Amino acid sequence: MQVAEWSENMEKYDLSSEYSIRKADPEEWGVYCSVYYNMRFVGFFREERFNANRNNAYWIYQGESKIGGVRMAPNNIYHLFFIPPFNQSLEVLKLLKKILVSWSDRTQAIKAFEILPDQVHLFAKAGFWPVEFRCRWMQRPTERFDVTWDDDLIIKSPQIIEDETGTKRFTNENEIAHCDFASFVGGFEALRRNQSSLEQFIPDEDPALTNETLTEASTLVYDKNTGQLVANCRLCLQDTEAAVYSIGVIPSHRGRGIATYMLQRALTILKGKYPILRLYVMEGNDAESVYYNLGFIPGVQEVQQMIIPAESNYNERSGEDDPT
């Protein structure tokens, strides 16, 4: 069967003579996803997480019967669910994989995101390989704290400027890059994000993911004696909720409670503006204890990604000519 190329405007794709996917209205699709996706995961995020106005939500049909849903586009797939009593999930995922491979840039890996415990074996059987980082979201209500900083520290919020092209940047992005590099390089978090050089830590994307309130609640911590930026906590918008984009303290200033103070400052400023604050943490990260001690509750552990490797990598590691 000829597989149609991906297009933002295509309303229907045939997966086989029996199955197809059809473009979905995001709001209705989100309601179904909030019911039929992993309920522990859904309960953590609440329904609005799945109602985002994106153009990659599809219904899965068997003939004229709706049997599930998925979000997918070239090189990525996520939020796959099936509607009981349908139980041929592996057959359908293999068909989804086939069309996804045809859509994708095969010099790059195809990524499946947020693979929850009850789906790991399903994706593995369909030929996706796990990336061995297990992560979870954590969250807690915003609350006012009386934060007392050490006298040798200077506390500021970052500033964002916008140039004539509309590009937003932190005014001190190089300082932030050096702080993040010193905080993370060689550690699990840098490995997860594939960051190893100073240039890769330049925060050139996250200014577009925040807003005035979240920027105010973000924190830059300077050593008063040296003028060095020694810690920072930057917030972003995760769908409709406030989230920690990055938090780090350079090694020489750890053990002073700075990470806790930065989070308490964020929770205080956000109180009355956002009901909760979320963060994403990798299993084994030392910061987990900080978050637990501040009252953050964990969600479902997930394999952060499973992938179909890029063609050259796949062939080298598997000895196969066809990744499908």
Coordinates of C-alpha atoms in Angstrom, one line a residue:
M1 CA 0.0 0.0 0.0
Q2 CA 1.3 3.5 -0.9
V3 CA 2.0 5.5 2.2
A4 CA 1.0 9.2 2.0
E5 CA 3.6 11.8 2.9
W6 CA 2.9 13.8 6.0
S7 CA 1.2 17.2 5.7
E8 CA -0.3 19.6 8.2
N9 CA -3.4 19.8 6.1
M10 CA -4.0 16.1 5.5
E11 CA -7.2 14.9 7.2
K12 CA -6.8 11.1 6.9
Y13 CA -4.1 8.5 6.4
D14 CA -4.7 4.9 5.7
L15 CA -2.5 2.6 7.8
S16 CA -3.8 -0.6 6.1
S17 CA -7.0 -1.8 4.5
E18 CA -8.5 -2.1 8.0
Y19 CA -7.0 0.8 10.0
S20 CA -6.6 4.6 9.5
I21 CA -5.8 7.7 11.4
R22 CA -7.9 10.9 11.1
K23 CA -7.1 14.5 12.2
A24 CA -8.9 15.2 15.5
D25 CA -10.3 18.3 17.1
P26 CA -7.8 18.9 20.0
E27 CA -10.5 19.7 22.6
E28 CA -12.5 16.5 22.0
W29 CA -9.4 14.5 21.6
G30 CA -8.1 15.8 24.9
V31 CA -11.2 14.6 26.7
Y32 CA -10.7 11.1 25.4
C33 CA -7.0 11.1 26.2
S34 CA -7.8 12.3 29.8
V35 CA -10.0 9.2 30.2
Y36 CA -8.1 6.5 28.4
Y37 CA -4.4 7.4 28.9
N38 CA -2.7 6.1 32.0
M39 CA -5.0 7.4 34.8
R40 CA -2.2 8.0 37.4
F41 CA -0.4 10.2 34.9
V42 CA -3.6 12.0 33.9
G43 CA -4.6 12.5 37.5
F44 CA -1.3 14.2 38.1
F45 CA -1.6 16.7 35.3
R46 CA -5.3 17.2 35.2
E47 CA -7.4 17.3 32.0
E48 CA -6.2 20.6 30.5
R49 CA -2.8 19.1 29.7
F50 CA -4.3 17.1 26.8
N51 CA -6.4 19.9 25.3
A52 CA -3.6 22.0 23.8
N53 CA -4.4 23.4 20.4
R54 CA -1.9 21.3 18.4
N55 CA -2.2 20.1 14.9
N56 CA -0.8 16.6 15.5
A57 CA -3.7 14.9 17.3
Y58 CA -5.2 11.9 15.5
W59 CA -8.0 9.5 16.1
I60 CA -7.2 5.8 15.3
Y61 CA -10.0 4.1 13.4
Q62 CA -10.7 0.4 12.7
G63 CA -13.0 0.7 9.7
E64 CA -15.5 3.3 10.9
S65 CA -15.1 2.6 14.6
K66 CA -12.9 4.9 16.7
I67 CA -10.5 2.7 18.7
G68 CA -7.9 5.1 20.1
G69 CA -5.8 8.2 19.6
V70 CA -2.3 9.4 19.2
R71 CA -0.2 12.5 18.8
M72 CA 2.4 12.1 16.0
A73 CA 4.3 14.1 13.4
P74 CA 7.6 13.5 11.6
N75 CA 10.2 12.0 14.0
N76 CA 7.9 11.9 17.1
I77 CA 5.0 10.1 18.6
Y78 CA 3.4 10.4 22.1
H79 CA 0.1 10.1 24.1
L80 CA -0.9 6.8 22.4
F81 CA -4.1 5.4 23.9
F82 CA -6.7 2.8 23.0
I83 CA -10.4 2.6 23.8
P84 CA -11.7 -0.6 25.4
P85 CA -12.5 -3.3 24.5
F86 CA -10.0 -2.9 21.6
N87 CA -6.9 -5.0 22.4
Q88 CA -4.9 -5.2 19.2
S89 CA -2.5 -2.5 20.3
L90 CA 0.7 -4.0 19.1
E91 CA -0.7 -4.5 15.5
V92 CA -1.7 -0.9 15.4
L93 CA 1.5 0.5 16.9
K94 CA 3.5 -1.4 14.2
L95 CA 1.3 0.3 11.6
L96 CA 1.8 3.7 13.2
K97 CA 5.6 3.0 13.3
K98 CA 5.6 2.2 9.6
I99 CA 3.9 5.4 8.5
L100 CA 6.0 7.4 11.0
V101 CA 9.2 6.0 9.5
S102 CA 8.0 7.1 6.0
W103 CA 7.2 10.6 7.2
S104 CA 10.5 11.2 9.1
D105 CA 14.0 12.4 8.5
R106 CA 15.9 9.2 8.9
T107 CA 19.2 10.9 9.5
Q108 CA 17.6 11.7 12.9
A109 CA 16.2 9.4 15.5
I110 CA 12.4 8.9 15.8
K111 CA 11.4 9.6 19.4
A112 CA 8.5 8.3 21.5
F113 CA 8.0 10.6 24.5
E114 CA 6.6 9.9 28.0
I115 CA 6.6 6.1 27.8
L116 CA 4.8 5.1 31.0
P117 CA 5.3 1.8 32.8
D118 CA 2.3 0.0 31.1
Q119 CA 3.6 0.9 27.6
V120 CA 7.3 0.2 27.8
H121 CA 7.0 -3.5 26.6
L122 CA 4.5 -2.5 23.9
F123 CA 6.9 0.0 22.3
A124 CA 9.8 -2.4 22.8
K125 CA 7.9 -5.1 20.9
A126 CA 7.2 -2.6 18.1
G127 CA 10.9 -1.9 17.7
F128 CA 11.5 1.2 19.8
W129 CA 14.7 1.2 21.9
P130 CA 14.7 2.7 25.5
V131 CA 16.9 5.6 26.3
E132 CA 17.9 4.8 29.8
F133 CA 16.8 7.9 31.6
R134 CA 13.9 7.4 34.0
C135 CA 12.2 10.6 35.0
R136 CA 9.1 11.9 36.7
W137 CA 7.2 15.1 37.1
M138 CA 6.8 16.5 40.7
Q139 CA 4.5 19.3 41.8
R140 CA 3.3 21.2 44.9
P141 CA 0.9 24.1 45.6
T142 CA 2.3 27.6 45.5
E143 CA 2.7 29.1 49.0
R144 CA 4.2 32.1 50.7
F145 CA 7.5 31.6 52.5
D146 CA 9.6 33.9 54.6
V147 CA 12.9 33.5 52.8
T148 CA 16.0 34.8 54.5
W149 CA 19.1 35.0 52.3
D150 CA 22.7 35.0 53.5
D151 CA 24.2 38.5 53.7
D152 CA 26.9 37.7 51.2
L153 CA 24.4 37.0 48.4
I154 CA 22.7 39.3 46.0
I155 CA 19.3 38.2 44.7
K156 CA 17.8 39.4 41.3
S157 CA 15.3 38.3 38.7
P158 CA 16.6 37.8 35.1
Q159 CA 15.8 40.5 32.5
I160 CA 14.7 39.7 28.9
I161 CA 15.2 42.0 25.9
E162 CA 13.6 41.7 22.5
D163 CA 15.4 42.7 19.3
E164 CA 13.9 44.1 16.1
T165 CA 13.3 40.6 14.8
G166 CA 11.2 39.7 17.8
T167 CA 13.9 37.4 19.2
K168 CA 14.0 37.3 23.0
R169 CA 17.2 36.9 25.0
F170 CA 18.3 37.1 28.6
T171 CA 20.5 40.3 29.0
N172 CA 23.1 38.2 30.8
E173 CA 22.8 34.9 28.9
N174 CA 26.6 34.4 28.9
E175 CA 26.6 34.6 32.7
I176 CA 23.8 32.1 32.9
A177 CA 25.6 29.8 30.5
H178 CA 28.7 29.8 32.6
C179 CA 26.7 29.2 35.8
D180 CA 24.8 26.3 34.2
F181 CA 27.9 24.8 32.7
A182 CA 29.6 24.8 36.1
S183 CA 26.5 23.4 37.8
F184 CA 25.7 20.6 35.4
V185 CA 28.5 19.6 33.1
G186 CA 29.5 16.0 33.4
G187 CA 26.4 15.2 35.5
F188 CA 23.2 13.2 34.8
E189 CA 21.2 16.2 33.8
A190 CA 23.7 17.4 31.2
L191 CA 23.9 13.8 29.9
R192 CA 20.1 13.6 29.6
R193 CA 20.1 16.9 27.6
N194 CA 23.2 16.0 25.6
Q195 CA 25.0 19.1 26.7
S196 CA 28.8 19.0 27.1
S197 CA 30.2 22.3 25.8
L198 CA 29.7 25.8 27.2
E199 CA 27.9 26.9 24.0
Q200 CA 25.3 24.3 24.5
F201 CA 24.3 25.9 27.8
I202 CA 23.5 29.3 26.3
P203 CA 19.8 29.8 27.2
D204 CA 18.7 31.0 23.8
E205 CA 15.4 29.2 23.7
D206 CA 13.9 29.4 27.1
P207 CA 13.2 33.2 27.1
A208 CA 10.4 32.5 24.6
L209 CA 8.9 29.9 27.0
T210 CA 8.3 32.2 29.9
N211 CA 6.2 35.4 30.7
E212 CA 6.5 38.4 32.9
T213 CA 5.2 36.7 36.1
L214 CA 7.4 33.6 35.6
T215 CA 10.5 35.8 34.9
E216 CA 9.8 37.8 38.1
A217 CA 9.6 34.5 40.0
S218 CA 12.9 33.3 38.5
T219 CA 16.0 33.9 40.5
L220 CA 19.7 34.8 39.9
V221 CA 22.0 34.5 42.9
Y222 CA 25.3 36.4 42.9
D223 CA 28.2 36.2 45.3
K224 CA 28.5 39.8 46.7
N225 CA 32.2 39.5 47.2
T226 CA 33.2 38.3 43.7
G227 CA 30.2 39.4 41.6
Q228 CA 29.9 35.9 40.2
L229 CA 26.5 34.3 39.3
V230 CA 26.6 31.2 41.5
A231 CA 23.1 29.9 41.2
N232 CA 19.9 30.4 39.1
C233 CA 16.4 29.0 38.9
R234 CA 14.5 29.8 35.7
L235 CA 10.8 29.2 35.3
C236 CA 8.7 28.5 32.2
L237 CA 5.1 27.8 31.2
Q238 CA 4.3 24.1 30.9
D239 CA 1.0 24.2 29.1
T240 CA -1.1 26.3 31.5
E241 CA 1.0 25.8 34.6
A242 CA 4.2 27.2 36.0
A243 CA 7.2 24.9 35.9
V244 CA 10.9 24.9 36.7
Y245 CA 12.9 25.0 33.4
S246 CA 16.3 24.8 35.0
I247 CA 17.7 25.1 38.6
G248 CA 21.4 24.8 39.4
V249 CA 24.0 25.8 42.0
I250 CA 27.8 25.8 41.2
P251 CA 29.7 23.3 43.4
S252 CA 31.5 25.8 45.6
H253 CA 28.2 27.2 46.9
R254 CA 26.3 23.9 47.4
G255 CA 25.2 22.8 50.9
R256 CA 23.9 26.3 51.8
G257 CA 20.3 25.7 51.0
I258 CA 20.3 28.0 48.0
A259 CA 18.3 25.7 45.8
T260 CA 15.6 25.5 48.5
Y261 CA 15.5 29.3 48.9
M262 CA 15.2 29.8 45.1
L263 CA 12.2 27.4 45.0
Q264 CA 10.6 29.1 48.1
R265 CA 11.0 32.4 46.4
A266 CA 9.3 31.1 43.3
L267 CA 6.5 29.6 45.2
T268 CA 6.0 32.8 47.1
I269 CA 5.9 35.1 44.1
L270 CA 3.6 32.7 42.2
K271 CA 1.1 32.4 45.0
G272 CA -2.2 33.9 43.8
K273 CA -1.1 33.8 40.2
Y274 CA -0.5 30.1 39.6
P275 CA -2.0 27.4 41.8
I276 CA 0.9 24.9 41.5
L277 CA 4.6 24.7 40.5
R278 CA 5.9 21.7 38.6
L279 CA 9.4 20.4 37.9
Y280 CA 10.9 17.5 36.0
V281 CA 13.5 15.3 37.7
M282 CA 15.6 12.4 36.7
E283 CA 15.7 9.3 38.9
G284 CA 18.9 9.4 41.0
N285 CA 19.3 13.2 40.9
D286 CA 20.6 14.4 44.2
A287 CA 18.1 17.3 44.0
E288 CA 15.2 14.9 44.5
S289 CA 15.6 15.1 48.3
V290 CA 15.4 18.9 48.1
Y291 CA 12.1 18.6 46.3
Y292 CA 10.7 16.0 48.7
N293 CA 11.6 18.1 51.7
L294 CA 9.8 21.1 50.1
G295 CA 6.6 19.1 49.8
F296 CA 6.8 18.3 46.1
I297 CA 4.9 15.1 45.3
P298 CA 6.1 12.8 42.5
G299 CA 4.0 11.6 39.6
V300 CA 4.4 8.4 37.6
Q301 CA 7.9 7.4 36.7
E302 CA 8.5 7.2 32.9
V303 CA 11.1 6.2 30.4
Q304 CA 11.8 9.7 29.1
Q305 CA 12.2 8.5 25.5
M306 CA 12.2 5.4 23.4
I307 CA 13.6 5.7 19.9
I308 CA 14.0 4.2 16.5
P309 CA 17.6 5.2 15.9
A310 CA 18.8 7.2 12.9
E311 CA 19.3 4.8 10.0
S312 CA 23.2 4.8 10.2
N313 CA 23.1 4.2 13.9
Y314 CA 20.4 1.6 13.7
N315 CA 22.2 -0.4 11.0
E316 CA 25.5 -0.3 12.9
R317 CA 24.0 -1.5 16.1
S318 CA 21.5 -4.0 14.8
G319 CA 23.0 -5.3 11.6
E320 CA 19.7 -4.8 9.9
D321 CA 19.1 -3.0 6.6
D322 CA 15.5 -2.0 7.2
P323 CA 14.5 -0.3 10.6
T324 CA 10.8 -1.1 10.0

